[in-house]
Coordinates of C-alpha atoms in Angstrom, one line a residue:
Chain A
X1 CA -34.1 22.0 -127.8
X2 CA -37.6 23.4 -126.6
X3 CA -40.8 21.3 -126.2
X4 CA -44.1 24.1 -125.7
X5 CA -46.2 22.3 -123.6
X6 CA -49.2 24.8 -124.3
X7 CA -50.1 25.8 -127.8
X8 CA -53.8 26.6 -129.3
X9 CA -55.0 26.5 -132.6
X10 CA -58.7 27.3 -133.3
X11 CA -61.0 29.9 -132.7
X12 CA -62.0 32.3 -129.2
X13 CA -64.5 34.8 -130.3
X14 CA -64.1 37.0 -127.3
X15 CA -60.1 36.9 -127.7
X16 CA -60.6 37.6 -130.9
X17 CA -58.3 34.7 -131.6
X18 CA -58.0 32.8 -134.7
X19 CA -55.0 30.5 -135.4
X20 CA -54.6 27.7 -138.0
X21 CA -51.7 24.7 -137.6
X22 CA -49.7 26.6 -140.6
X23 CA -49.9 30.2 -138.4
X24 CA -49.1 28.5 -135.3
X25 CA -46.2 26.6 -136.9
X26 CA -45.2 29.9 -138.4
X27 CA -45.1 31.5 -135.0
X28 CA -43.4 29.1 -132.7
X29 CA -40.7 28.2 -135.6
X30 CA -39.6 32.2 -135.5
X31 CA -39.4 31.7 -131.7
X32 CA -37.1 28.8 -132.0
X33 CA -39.2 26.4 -130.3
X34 CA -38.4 22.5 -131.5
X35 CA -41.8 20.7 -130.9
X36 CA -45.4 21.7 -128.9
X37 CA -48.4 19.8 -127.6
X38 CA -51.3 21.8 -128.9
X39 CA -55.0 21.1 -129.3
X40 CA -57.9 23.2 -131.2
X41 CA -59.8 25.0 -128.5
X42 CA -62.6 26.2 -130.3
X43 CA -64.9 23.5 -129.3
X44 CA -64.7 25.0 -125.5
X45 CA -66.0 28.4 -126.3
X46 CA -68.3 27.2 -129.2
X47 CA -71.5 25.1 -129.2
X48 CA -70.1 22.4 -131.8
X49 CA -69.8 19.2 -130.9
X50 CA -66.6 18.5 -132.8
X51 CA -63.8 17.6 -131.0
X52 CA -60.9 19.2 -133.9
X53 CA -62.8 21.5 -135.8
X54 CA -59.9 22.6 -136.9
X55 CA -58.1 19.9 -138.2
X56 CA -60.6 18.7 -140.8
X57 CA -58.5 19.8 -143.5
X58 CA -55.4 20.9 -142.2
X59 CA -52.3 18.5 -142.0
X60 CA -50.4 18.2 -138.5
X61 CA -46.9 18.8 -139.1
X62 CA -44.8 16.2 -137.2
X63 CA -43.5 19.4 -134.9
X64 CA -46.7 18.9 -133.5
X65 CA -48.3 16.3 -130.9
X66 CA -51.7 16.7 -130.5
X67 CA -54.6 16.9 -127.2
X68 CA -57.9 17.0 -127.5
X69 CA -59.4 20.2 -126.2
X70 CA -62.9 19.0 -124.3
X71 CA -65.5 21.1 -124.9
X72 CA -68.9 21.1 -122.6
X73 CA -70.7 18.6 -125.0
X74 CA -67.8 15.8 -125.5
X75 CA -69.1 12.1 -124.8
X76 CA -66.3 9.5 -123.8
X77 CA -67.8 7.6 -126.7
X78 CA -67.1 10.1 -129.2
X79 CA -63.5 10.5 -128.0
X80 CA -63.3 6.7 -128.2
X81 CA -64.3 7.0 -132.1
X82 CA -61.3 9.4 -132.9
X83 CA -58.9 7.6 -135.3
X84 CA -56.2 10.2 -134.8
X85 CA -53.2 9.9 -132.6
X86 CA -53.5 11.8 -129.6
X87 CA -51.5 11.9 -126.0
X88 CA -53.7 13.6 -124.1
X89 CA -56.7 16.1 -123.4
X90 CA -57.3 19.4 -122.1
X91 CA -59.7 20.5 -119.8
X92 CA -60.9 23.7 -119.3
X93 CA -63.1 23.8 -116.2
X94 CA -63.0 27.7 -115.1
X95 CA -64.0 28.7 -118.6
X96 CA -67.0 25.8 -119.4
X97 CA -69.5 24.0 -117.1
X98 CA -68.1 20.6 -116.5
X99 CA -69.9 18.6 -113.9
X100 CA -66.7 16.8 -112.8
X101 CA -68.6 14.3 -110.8
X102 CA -70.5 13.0 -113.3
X103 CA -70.0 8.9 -114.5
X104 CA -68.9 10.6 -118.0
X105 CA -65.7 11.9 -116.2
X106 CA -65.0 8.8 -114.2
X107 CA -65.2 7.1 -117.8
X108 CA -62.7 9.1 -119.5
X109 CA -60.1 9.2 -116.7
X110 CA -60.4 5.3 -117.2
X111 CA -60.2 5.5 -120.5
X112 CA -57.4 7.8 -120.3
X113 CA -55.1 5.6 -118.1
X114 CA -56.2 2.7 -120.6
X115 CA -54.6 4.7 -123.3
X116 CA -51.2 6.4 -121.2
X117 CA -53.1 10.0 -122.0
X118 CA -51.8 12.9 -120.4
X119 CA -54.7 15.0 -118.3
X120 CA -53.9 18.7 -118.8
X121 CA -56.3 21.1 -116.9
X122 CA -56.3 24.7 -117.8
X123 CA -56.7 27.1 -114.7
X124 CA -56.0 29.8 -116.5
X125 CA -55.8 31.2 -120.3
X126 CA -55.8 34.8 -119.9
X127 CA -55.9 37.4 -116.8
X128 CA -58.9 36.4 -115.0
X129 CA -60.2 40.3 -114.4
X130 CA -60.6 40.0 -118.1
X131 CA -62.9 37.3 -119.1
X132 CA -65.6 35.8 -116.8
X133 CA -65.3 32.5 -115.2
X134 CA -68.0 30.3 -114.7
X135 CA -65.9 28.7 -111.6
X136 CA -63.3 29.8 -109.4
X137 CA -60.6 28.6 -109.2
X138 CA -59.3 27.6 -105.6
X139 CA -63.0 25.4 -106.6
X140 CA -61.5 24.1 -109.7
X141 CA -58.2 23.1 -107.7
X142 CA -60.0 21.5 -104.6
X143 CA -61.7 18.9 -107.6
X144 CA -58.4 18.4 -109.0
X145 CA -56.8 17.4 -105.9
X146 CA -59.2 14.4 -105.2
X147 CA -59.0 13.6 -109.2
X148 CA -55.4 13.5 -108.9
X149 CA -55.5 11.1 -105.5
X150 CA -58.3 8.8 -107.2
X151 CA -56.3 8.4 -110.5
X152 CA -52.4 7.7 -109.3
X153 CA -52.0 6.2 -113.0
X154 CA -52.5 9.0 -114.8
X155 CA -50.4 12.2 -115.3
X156 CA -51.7 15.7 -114.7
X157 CA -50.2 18.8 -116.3
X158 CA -51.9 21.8 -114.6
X159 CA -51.4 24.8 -116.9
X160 CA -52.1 28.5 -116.1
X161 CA -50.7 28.3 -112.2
X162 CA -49.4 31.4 -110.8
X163 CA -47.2 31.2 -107.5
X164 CA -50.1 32.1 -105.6
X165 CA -52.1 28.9 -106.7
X166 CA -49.1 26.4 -105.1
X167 CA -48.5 28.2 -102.2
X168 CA -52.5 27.8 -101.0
X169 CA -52.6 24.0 -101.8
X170 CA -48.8 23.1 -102.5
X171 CA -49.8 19.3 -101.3
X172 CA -51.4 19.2 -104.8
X173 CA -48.2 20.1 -106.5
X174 CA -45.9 17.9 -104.7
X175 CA -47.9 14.6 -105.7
X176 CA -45.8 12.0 -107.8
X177 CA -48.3 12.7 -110.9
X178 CA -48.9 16.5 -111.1
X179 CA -46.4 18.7 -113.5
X180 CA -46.9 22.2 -113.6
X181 CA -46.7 24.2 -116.9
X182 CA -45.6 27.8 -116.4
X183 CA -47.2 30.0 -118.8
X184 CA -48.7 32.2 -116.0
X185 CA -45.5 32.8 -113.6
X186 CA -45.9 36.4 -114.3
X187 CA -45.6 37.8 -110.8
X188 CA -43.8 38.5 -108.7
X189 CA -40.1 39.2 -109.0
X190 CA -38.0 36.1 -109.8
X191 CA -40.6 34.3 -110.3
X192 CA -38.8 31.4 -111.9
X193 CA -36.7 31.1 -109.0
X194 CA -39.3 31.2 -106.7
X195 CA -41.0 28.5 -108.0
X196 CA -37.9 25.8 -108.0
X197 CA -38.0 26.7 -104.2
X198 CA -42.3 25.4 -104.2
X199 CA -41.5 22.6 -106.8
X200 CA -39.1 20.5 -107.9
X201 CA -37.2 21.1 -111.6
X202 CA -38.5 17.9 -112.6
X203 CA -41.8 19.0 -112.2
X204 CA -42.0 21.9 -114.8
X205 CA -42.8 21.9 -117.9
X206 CA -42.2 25.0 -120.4
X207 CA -45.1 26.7 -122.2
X208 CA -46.1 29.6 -123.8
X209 CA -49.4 29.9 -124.2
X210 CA -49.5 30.9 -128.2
X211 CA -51.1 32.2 -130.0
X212 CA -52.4 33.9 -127.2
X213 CA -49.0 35.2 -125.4
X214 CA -45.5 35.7 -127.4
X215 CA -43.6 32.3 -126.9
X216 CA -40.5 34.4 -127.0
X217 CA -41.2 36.0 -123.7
X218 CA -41.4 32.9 -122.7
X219 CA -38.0 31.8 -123.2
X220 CA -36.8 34.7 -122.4
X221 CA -37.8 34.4 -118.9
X222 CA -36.5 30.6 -118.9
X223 CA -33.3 31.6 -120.3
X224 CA -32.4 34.8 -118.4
X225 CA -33.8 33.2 -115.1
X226 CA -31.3 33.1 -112.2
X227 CA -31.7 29.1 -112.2
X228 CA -29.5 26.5 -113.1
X229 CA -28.3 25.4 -116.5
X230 CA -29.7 22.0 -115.6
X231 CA -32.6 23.4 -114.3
X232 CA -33.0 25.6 -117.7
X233 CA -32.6 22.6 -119.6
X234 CA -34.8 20.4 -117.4
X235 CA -37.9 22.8 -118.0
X236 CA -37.7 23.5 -121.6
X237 CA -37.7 20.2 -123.1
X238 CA -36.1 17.0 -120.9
X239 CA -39.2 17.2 -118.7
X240 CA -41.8 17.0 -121.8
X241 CA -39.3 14.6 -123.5
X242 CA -39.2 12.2 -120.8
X243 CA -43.1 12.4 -120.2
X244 CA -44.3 11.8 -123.8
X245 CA -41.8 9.2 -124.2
X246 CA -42.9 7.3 -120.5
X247 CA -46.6 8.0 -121.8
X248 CA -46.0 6.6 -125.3
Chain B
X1 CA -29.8 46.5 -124.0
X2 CA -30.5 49.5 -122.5
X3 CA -33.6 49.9 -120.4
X4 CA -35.3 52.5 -118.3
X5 CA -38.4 51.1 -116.6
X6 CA -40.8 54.1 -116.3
X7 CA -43.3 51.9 -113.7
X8 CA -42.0 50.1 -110.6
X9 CA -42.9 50.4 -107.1
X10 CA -41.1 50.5 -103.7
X11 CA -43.1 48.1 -101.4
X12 CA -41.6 49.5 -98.4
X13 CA -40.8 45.3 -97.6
X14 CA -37.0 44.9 -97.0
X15 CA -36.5 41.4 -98.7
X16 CA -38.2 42.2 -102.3
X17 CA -37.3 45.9 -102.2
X18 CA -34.1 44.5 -102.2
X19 CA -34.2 42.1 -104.6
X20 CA -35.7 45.2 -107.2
X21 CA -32.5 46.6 -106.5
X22 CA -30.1 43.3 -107.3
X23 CA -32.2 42.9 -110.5
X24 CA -31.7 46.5 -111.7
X25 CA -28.0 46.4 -110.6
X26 CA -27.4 43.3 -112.7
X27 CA -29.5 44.8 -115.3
X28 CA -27.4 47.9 -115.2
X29 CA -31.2 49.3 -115.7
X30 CA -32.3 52.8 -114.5
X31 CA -35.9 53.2 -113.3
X32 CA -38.8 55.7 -112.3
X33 CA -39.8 54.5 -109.0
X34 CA -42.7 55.3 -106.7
X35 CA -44.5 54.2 -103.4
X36 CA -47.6 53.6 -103.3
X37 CA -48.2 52.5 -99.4
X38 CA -45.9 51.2 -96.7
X39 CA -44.8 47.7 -95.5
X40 CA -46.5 46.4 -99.0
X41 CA -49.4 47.6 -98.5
X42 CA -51.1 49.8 -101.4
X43 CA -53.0 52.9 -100.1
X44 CA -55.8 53.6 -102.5
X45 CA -56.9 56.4 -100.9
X46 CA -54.1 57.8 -98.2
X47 CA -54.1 60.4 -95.5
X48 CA -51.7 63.4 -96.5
X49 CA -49.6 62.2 -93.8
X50 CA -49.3 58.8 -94.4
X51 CA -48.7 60.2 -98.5
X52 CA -45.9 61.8 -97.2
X53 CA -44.1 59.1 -95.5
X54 CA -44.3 57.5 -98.7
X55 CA -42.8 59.8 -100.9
X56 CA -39.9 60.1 -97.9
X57 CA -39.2 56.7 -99.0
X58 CA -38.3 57.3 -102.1
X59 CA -36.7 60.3 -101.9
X60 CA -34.5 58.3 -99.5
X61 CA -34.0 55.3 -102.2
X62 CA -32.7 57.7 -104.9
X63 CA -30.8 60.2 -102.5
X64 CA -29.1 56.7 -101.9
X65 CA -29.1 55.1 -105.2
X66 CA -29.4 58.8 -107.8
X67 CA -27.3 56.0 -110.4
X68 CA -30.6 53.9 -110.5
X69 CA -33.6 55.3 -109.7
X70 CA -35.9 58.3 -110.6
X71 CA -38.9 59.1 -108.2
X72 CA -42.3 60.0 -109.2
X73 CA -44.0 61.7 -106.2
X74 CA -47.9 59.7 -105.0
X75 CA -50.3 62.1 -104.7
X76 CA -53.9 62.0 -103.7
X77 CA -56.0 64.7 -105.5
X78 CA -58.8 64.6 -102.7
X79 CA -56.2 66.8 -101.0
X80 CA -56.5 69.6 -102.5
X81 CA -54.0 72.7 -101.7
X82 CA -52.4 70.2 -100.1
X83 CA -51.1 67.9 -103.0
X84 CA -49.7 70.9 -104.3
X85 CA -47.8 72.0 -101.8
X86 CA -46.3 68.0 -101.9
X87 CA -46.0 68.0 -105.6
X88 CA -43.5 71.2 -105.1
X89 CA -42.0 69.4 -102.2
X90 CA -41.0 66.5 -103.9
X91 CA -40.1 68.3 -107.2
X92 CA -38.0 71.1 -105.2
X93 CA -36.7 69.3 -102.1
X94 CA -35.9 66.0 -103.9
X95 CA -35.8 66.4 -107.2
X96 CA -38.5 64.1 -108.2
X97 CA -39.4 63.9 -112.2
X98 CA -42.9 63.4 -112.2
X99 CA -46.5 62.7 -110.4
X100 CA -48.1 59.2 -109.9
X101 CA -51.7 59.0 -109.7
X102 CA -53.4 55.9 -108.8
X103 CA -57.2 55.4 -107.8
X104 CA -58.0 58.1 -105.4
X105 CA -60.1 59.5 -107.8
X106 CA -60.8 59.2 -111.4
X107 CA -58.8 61.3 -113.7
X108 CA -61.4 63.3 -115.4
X109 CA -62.4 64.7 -112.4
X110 CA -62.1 68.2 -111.2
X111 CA -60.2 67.3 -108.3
X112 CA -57.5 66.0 -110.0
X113 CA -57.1 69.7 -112.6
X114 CA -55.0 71.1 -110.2
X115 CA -52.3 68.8 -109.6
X116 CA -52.5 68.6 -114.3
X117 CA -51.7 72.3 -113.8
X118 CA -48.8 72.0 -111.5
X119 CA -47.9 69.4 -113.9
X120 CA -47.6 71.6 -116.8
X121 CA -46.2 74.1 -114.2
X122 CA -42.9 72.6 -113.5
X123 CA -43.0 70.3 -116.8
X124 CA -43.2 67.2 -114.9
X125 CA -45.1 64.1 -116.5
X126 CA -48.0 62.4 -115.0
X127 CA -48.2 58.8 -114.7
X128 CA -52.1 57.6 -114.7
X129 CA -53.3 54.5 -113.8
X130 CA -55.7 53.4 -116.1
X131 CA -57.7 49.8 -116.3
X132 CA -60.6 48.4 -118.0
X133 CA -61.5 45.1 -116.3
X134 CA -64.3 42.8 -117.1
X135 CA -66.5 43.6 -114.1
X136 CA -66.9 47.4 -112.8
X137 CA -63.6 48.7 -112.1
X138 CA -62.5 49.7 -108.7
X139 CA -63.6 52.8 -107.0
X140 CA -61.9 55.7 -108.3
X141 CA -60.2 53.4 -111.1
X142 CA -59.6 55.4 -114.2
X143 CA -60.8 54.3 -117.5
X144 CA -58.6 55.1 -120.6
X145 CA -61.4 57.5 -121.9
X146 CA -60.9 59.4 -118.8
X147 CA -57.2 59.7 -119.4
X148 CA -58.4 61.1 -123.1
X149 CA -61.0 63.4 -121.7
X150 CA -58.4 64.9 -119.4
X151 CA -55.5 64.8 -122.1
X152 CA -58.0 67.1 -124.4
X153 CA -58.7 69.1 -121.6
X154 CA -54.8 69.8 -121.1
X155 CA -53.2 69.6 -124.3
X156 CA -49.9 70.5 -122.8
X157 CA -49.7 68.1 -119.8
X158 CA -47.5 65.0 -120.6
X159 CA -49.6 62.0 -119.3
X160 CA -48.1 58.8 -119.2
X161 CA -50.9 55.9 -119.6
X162 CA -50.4 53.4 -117.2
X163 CA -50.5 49.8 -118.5
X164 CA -51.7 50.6 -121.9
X165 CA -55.0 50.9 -119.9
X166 CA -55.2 47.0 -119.3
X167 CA -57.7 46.0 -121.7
X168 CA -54.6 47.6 -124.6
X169 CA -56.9 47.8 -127.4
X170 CA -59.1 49.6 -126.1
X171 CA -56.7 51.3 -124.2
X172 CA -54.6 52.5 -127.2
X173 CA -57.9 53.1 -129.2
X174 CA -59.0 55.7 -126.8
X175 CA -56.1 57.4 -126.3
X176 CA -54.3 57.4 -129.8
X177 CA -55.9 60.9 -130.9
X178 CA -54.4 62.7 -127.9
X179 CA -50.5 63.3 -129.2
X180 CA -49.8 63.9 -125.1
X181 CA -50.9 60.5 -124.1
X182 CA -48.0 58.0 -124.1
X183 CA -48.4 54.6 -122.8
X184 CA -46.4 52.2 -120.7
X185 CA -46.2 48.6 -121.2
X186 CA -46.0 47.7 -118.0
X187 CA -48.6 45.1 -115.9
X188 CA -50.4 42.8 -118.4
X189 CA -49.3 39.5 -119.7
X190 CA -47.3 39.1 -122.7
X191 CA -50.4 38.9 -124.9
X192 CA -49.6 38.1 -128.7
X193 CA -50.0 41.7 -130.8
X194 CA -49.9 43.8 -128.2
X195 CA -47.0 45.9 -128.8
X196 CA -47.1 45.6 -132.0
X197 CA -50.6 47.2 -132.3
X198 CA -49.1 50.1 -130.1
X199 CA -46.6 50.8 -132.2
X200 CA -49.1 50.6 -135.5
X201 CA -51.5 53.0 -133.5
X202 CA -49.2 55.5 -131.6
X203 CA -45.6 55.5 -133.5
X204 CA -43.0 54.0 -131.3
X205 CA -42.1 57.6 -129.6
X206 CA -45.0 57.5 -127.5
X207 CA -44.7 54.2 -125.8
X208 CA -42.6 53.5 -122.9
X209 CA -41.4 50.6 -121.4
X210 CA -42.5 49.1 -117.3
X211 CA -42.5 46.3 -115.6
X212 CA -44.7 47.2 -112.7
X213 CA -42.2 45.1 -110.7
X214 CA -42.0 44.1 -108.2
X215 CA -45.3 42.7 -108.3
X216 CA -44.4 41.5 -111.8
X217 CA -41.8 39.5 -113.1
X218 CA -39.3 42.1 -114.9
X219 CA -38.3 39.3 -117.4
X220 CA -41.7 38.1 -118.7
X221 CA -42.2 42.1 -119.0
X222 CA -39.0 43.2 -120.9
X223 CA -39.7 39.9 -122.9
X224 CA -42.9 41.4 -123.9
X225 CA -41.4 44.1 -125.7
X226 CA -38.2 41.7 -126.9
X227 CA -40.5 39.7 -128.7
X228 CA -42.5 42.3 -130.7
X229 CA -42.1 42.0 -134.3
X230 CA -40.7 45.7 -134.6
X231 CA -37.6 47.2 -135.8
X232 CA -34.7 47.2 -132.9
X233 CA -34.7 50.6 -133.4
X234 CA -38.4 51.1 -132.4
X235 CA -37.5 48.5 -129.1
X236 CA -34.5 50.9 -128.2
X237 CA -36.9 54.2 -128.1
X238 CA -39.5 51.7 -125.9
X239 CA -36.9 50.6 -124.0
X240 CA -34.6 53.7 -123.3
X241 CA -34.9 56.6 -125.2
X242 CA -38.5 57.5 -125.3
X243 CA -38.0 57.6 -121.4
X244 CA -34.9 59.2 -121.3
X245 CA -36.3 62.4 -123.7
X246 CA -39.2 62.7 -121.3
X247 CA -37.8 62.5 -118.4
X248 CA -34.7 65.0 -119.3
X249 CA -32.1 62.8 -118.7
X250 CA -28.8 61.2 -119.8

C-alpha cells in the first residue's frame, strides 16, 4: 500500500500547472499509489479568497483526504465555516507573505489542536533557483521551530526538506511532533539512506509532489533504496496510516 | 535495464567517490565521468595546472575501472593554445571520449571556437553546461540560446546539452532546431512532462540519459526517465543506446 502525503490539485500560473481531482486521480492511480492527502493550492498564488476553489463542483473521491491549502487572505473564521471534512492545512510561507506572529496564526493553531488537524508547512514546491521566494528559508525554519515547541499538541509535517535543511537545525526534526515528507531528497547520493541516519523511519512520510513531479520516481527511489523492508514499508504508507488514524 | 549515465562527476572525496562506484557496480551501469575540481570543490574558472590534475584523476579512475567509466576531459577555454594541447592529451594519452565545459566562459563566445574545432577534429562530443535560473545566471553560465547560437555556428560539432538547460522548456525550445544538439536529463527534479515533452520536441535519439551524481540522487534521476509516459523502446535509446552510438562504444 502507498499513502502520498503531498498531492495538489488547482491552479499555479507560473508553473503553468493546472490539475483537477479526476486528473490527479488519473495520475496517481497509474502510479499505483493507494490513497493521498491533497489540497487545492490555487488560493496561495491567486488573490481569491476561497479556500477550495477547486472543489466547488468536483466530487472527492474517497482515495482522497483533504488539507486546506492557506492562501495569504484566509481568516480563522472562514476556515471555521467550512462544512467539509478536512485533516489538516498547508502552509506555504516561502512562496506567500504570512505574518506568522500575528493573533490570526495563534488562532488557528488553537483551532487546529481543537480539531486533531495535521500542520503541514511547505518549504519547498519546486527548485528554489526557479521561482522567487518572498522568504528564505533557514527564516521560514527558525519560525517553525518555536511554532512547533509552543504547540506540542499538534502534528507538523514539513514537506519540501532536502538533507541540507536537517543537518543545519536537525533539533527541529528530532522533536516528538515533526514528520518529514520527502519529496525533495533529491541530492546527494543515497539520499534515502542518508536520511534514516538524520531521522528516524518513523518519522517519514512518502510523497510525491504531483502533479508537479512524477509520483513514480518517487517510488522508485523508496523502493530501490538500500533501506530496509520495514523501513520501505514504514515510509510509504504505515507512517501516514497511523498518523491520520491517531489524528482522527 | 541498461544504463549509461552521460553526466557524473568525480569529487575527488574518497567516501562518495566511492560510494558512485558501489552504486554503478550494483547497477552494472557504465558512465561518462568528469572532474570538475579537487577534494569536492568545483573550479569555475581553473588554472591550467590545477585543470590538469583534474583530468589525471580521471584518467586514473577509468585506467582503473575501463569496465565502468568513460572520461570526458574539463577544459577551460580562457586557455587558449593551451586547452588544445590538453584536449589532445586527454584524447591521445588517455583515451578520453569527449570535452566538458562548464562556466569558464559562455559558449557562444570566441574563446570557446577553438576547443568546437578540435571537437570536430577528433570527433569527440562536447558536453555544455547550460542553465536558465530565475535570477541572472552565474558568471560565465551558458544559456541554451548560446548552446544554439554555437550549434549553428558548427553544424558538425556534437554538443551534448547539459541538463536540458535547467529551465527544460525553454531549454528544449531553443535548441530543438539544431539536429546537433542533444540533451541530457541529468540535474533537475523529476518535474511532471518533462521528458515527455523532450521526446515530442527532439525524437528520442537525441536525448540522453544523467544523473549529475553524485551530487544527485541516481535513483530519483533514473526514475525520471522510468516514469515518462513513452514507449520502452524510446527509455532504452535514453537510457543506453543513444549514449552508446555517440560515444562509439559497445
Amino acid at each position: 500500500m502507498i499513502i502520498d502525503f503531498n498531492a495538489h490539485i488547482g491552479t499555479w500560473p507560473e508553473k503553468n500547472m493546472r490539475c483537477s481531482v479526476v486528473r490527479l486521480k488519473k495520475i496517481l492511480v497509474s502510479s499505483k499509489i493507494d490513497c493521498a492527502v491533497f489540497s487545492d493550492i490555487t488560493p496561495v498564488f491567486s488573490n481569491k479568497n476561497e479556500l477550495t476553489p477547486g472543489l466547488k463542483k468536483e466530487r472527492v473521491p474517497d482515495m482522497f483526504i483533504p488539507f486546506l491549502s492557506l492562501g495569504p487572505h484566509f481568516s480563522v473564521g472562514q476556515i471555521k465555516k467550512k462544512k467539509e471534512k478536512i485533516k489538516g492545512v498547508r502552509l506555504y510561507p516561502v512562496y506567500t507573505k504570512y505574518p506568522l506572529r500575528q493573533k490570526e496564526w495563534y488562532n488557528l493553531f488553537t483551532y487546529a489542536e481543537q480539531q486533531n488537524w495535521i500542520i503541514q508547512i511547505y518549504l519547498r514546491l519546486v527548485d528554489i533557483r526557479t521561482i522567487k521566494l518572498t522568504k528564505s528559508i533557514a527564516s521560514v525554519i527558525g519560525s517553525v521551530e518555536k511554532i512547533v515547541e509552543k504547540y506540542q499538541g499538534l502534528k507538523f509535517v514539513i514537506s519540501g526538506v532536502t538533507l541540507e535543511d536537517i543537518k543545519k537545525r536537525p533539533e527541529l526534526f528530532r522533536q516528538n511532533n515533526v514528520w518529514v515528507e520527502i519529496s525533495h531528497l533529491q541530492h546527494p547520493i543515497n539520499a534515502l539512506y542518508r536520511l534514516l541516519g538524520l531521522v528516524d523511519s518513523t518519522k517519514v512520510l512518502f510523497g510525491s509532489n504531483a502533479p508537479l513531479f512524477y509520483p513514480k520516481s518517487a517510488t522508485f527511489q523508496i523502493e530501490n533504496s538500500e533501506i530496509s523492508r520495514e523501513d520501505k514499508k514504514r515510509i510509504l504508507a504505515e507512517n501516514a496510516q497511523k498518523m491520520l488514524e491517531d489524528n482522527r | 535495464m541498461h544504463i549509461l549515465d552521460i553526466h557524473t562527476h568525480l569529487l575527488d572525496l574518497k567516501s562518495l567517490d566511492q560510494e558512485l562506484l558501489d552504486f554503478i557496480r550494483s547497477w552494472k551501469m557504465r558512465t561518462v565521468i568528469s572532474c570538475l575540481g579537487l577534494n569536492g570543490e568545483m573550479w569555475r574558472n581553473p588554472s591550467f595546472g590545477a585543470l590538469q590534475m583534474c583530468n589525471g584523476k580521471v584518467a586514473t579512475l577509468v585506467q582503473k575501472h575501463p569496465e565502468i567509466f568513460y572520461g570526458f576531459c574539463y577544459i577551460n577555454p580562457r586557455h587558449g593554445s593551451k586547452a588544445i594541447k590538453e584536449i589532445k592529451r586527454c584524447i591521445r594519452n588517455y583515451g578520453m571520449k569527449g570535452i566538458k565545459l562548464w562556466i569558464a566562459c559562455r559558449c557562444n563566445k570566441k574563446k570557446v571556437f577553438p576547443v568546437i574545432e578540435a571537437a570536430i577534429d577528433y570527433n569527440i562530443p562536447v558536453l555544455q553546461h547550460a542553465y536558465v535560473r530565475k535570477g541572472p545566471n552565474l558568471p560565465g553560465e551558458s544559456y541554451p540560446e548560446d548552446v544554439a547560437e554555437l550549434a549553428k555556428k558548427y553544424p558538425q560539432v556534437k554538443i551534448i546539452m547539459a541538463h536540458m538547460g535547467f529551465n527544460w522548456k525553454r531549454g528544449i525550445d531553443a535548441v530543438k532546431f539544431y539536429k546537433n544538439i542533444s540533451v541530457d536529463t541529468s540535474g533537475f527534479d523529476p518535474e511532471f512532462g518533462s521528458i515527455e515533452y523532450a521526446v515530442k520536441q527532439l525524437g528520442a535519439g537525441r536525448i540522453l540519459y544523467g544523473s549529475d551524481a553524485p551530487g544527485r540522487d541516481i535513483l530519483c534521476q533514473i526514475g525520471k526517465v522510468n516514469a515518462a509516459d513513452i514507449s520502452e523502446r524510446d527509455k532504452a535509446h535514453i537510457f543506453f543506446q543513444n549514449a552508446r552510438f555517440l560515444l562509439r562504444t559497445k
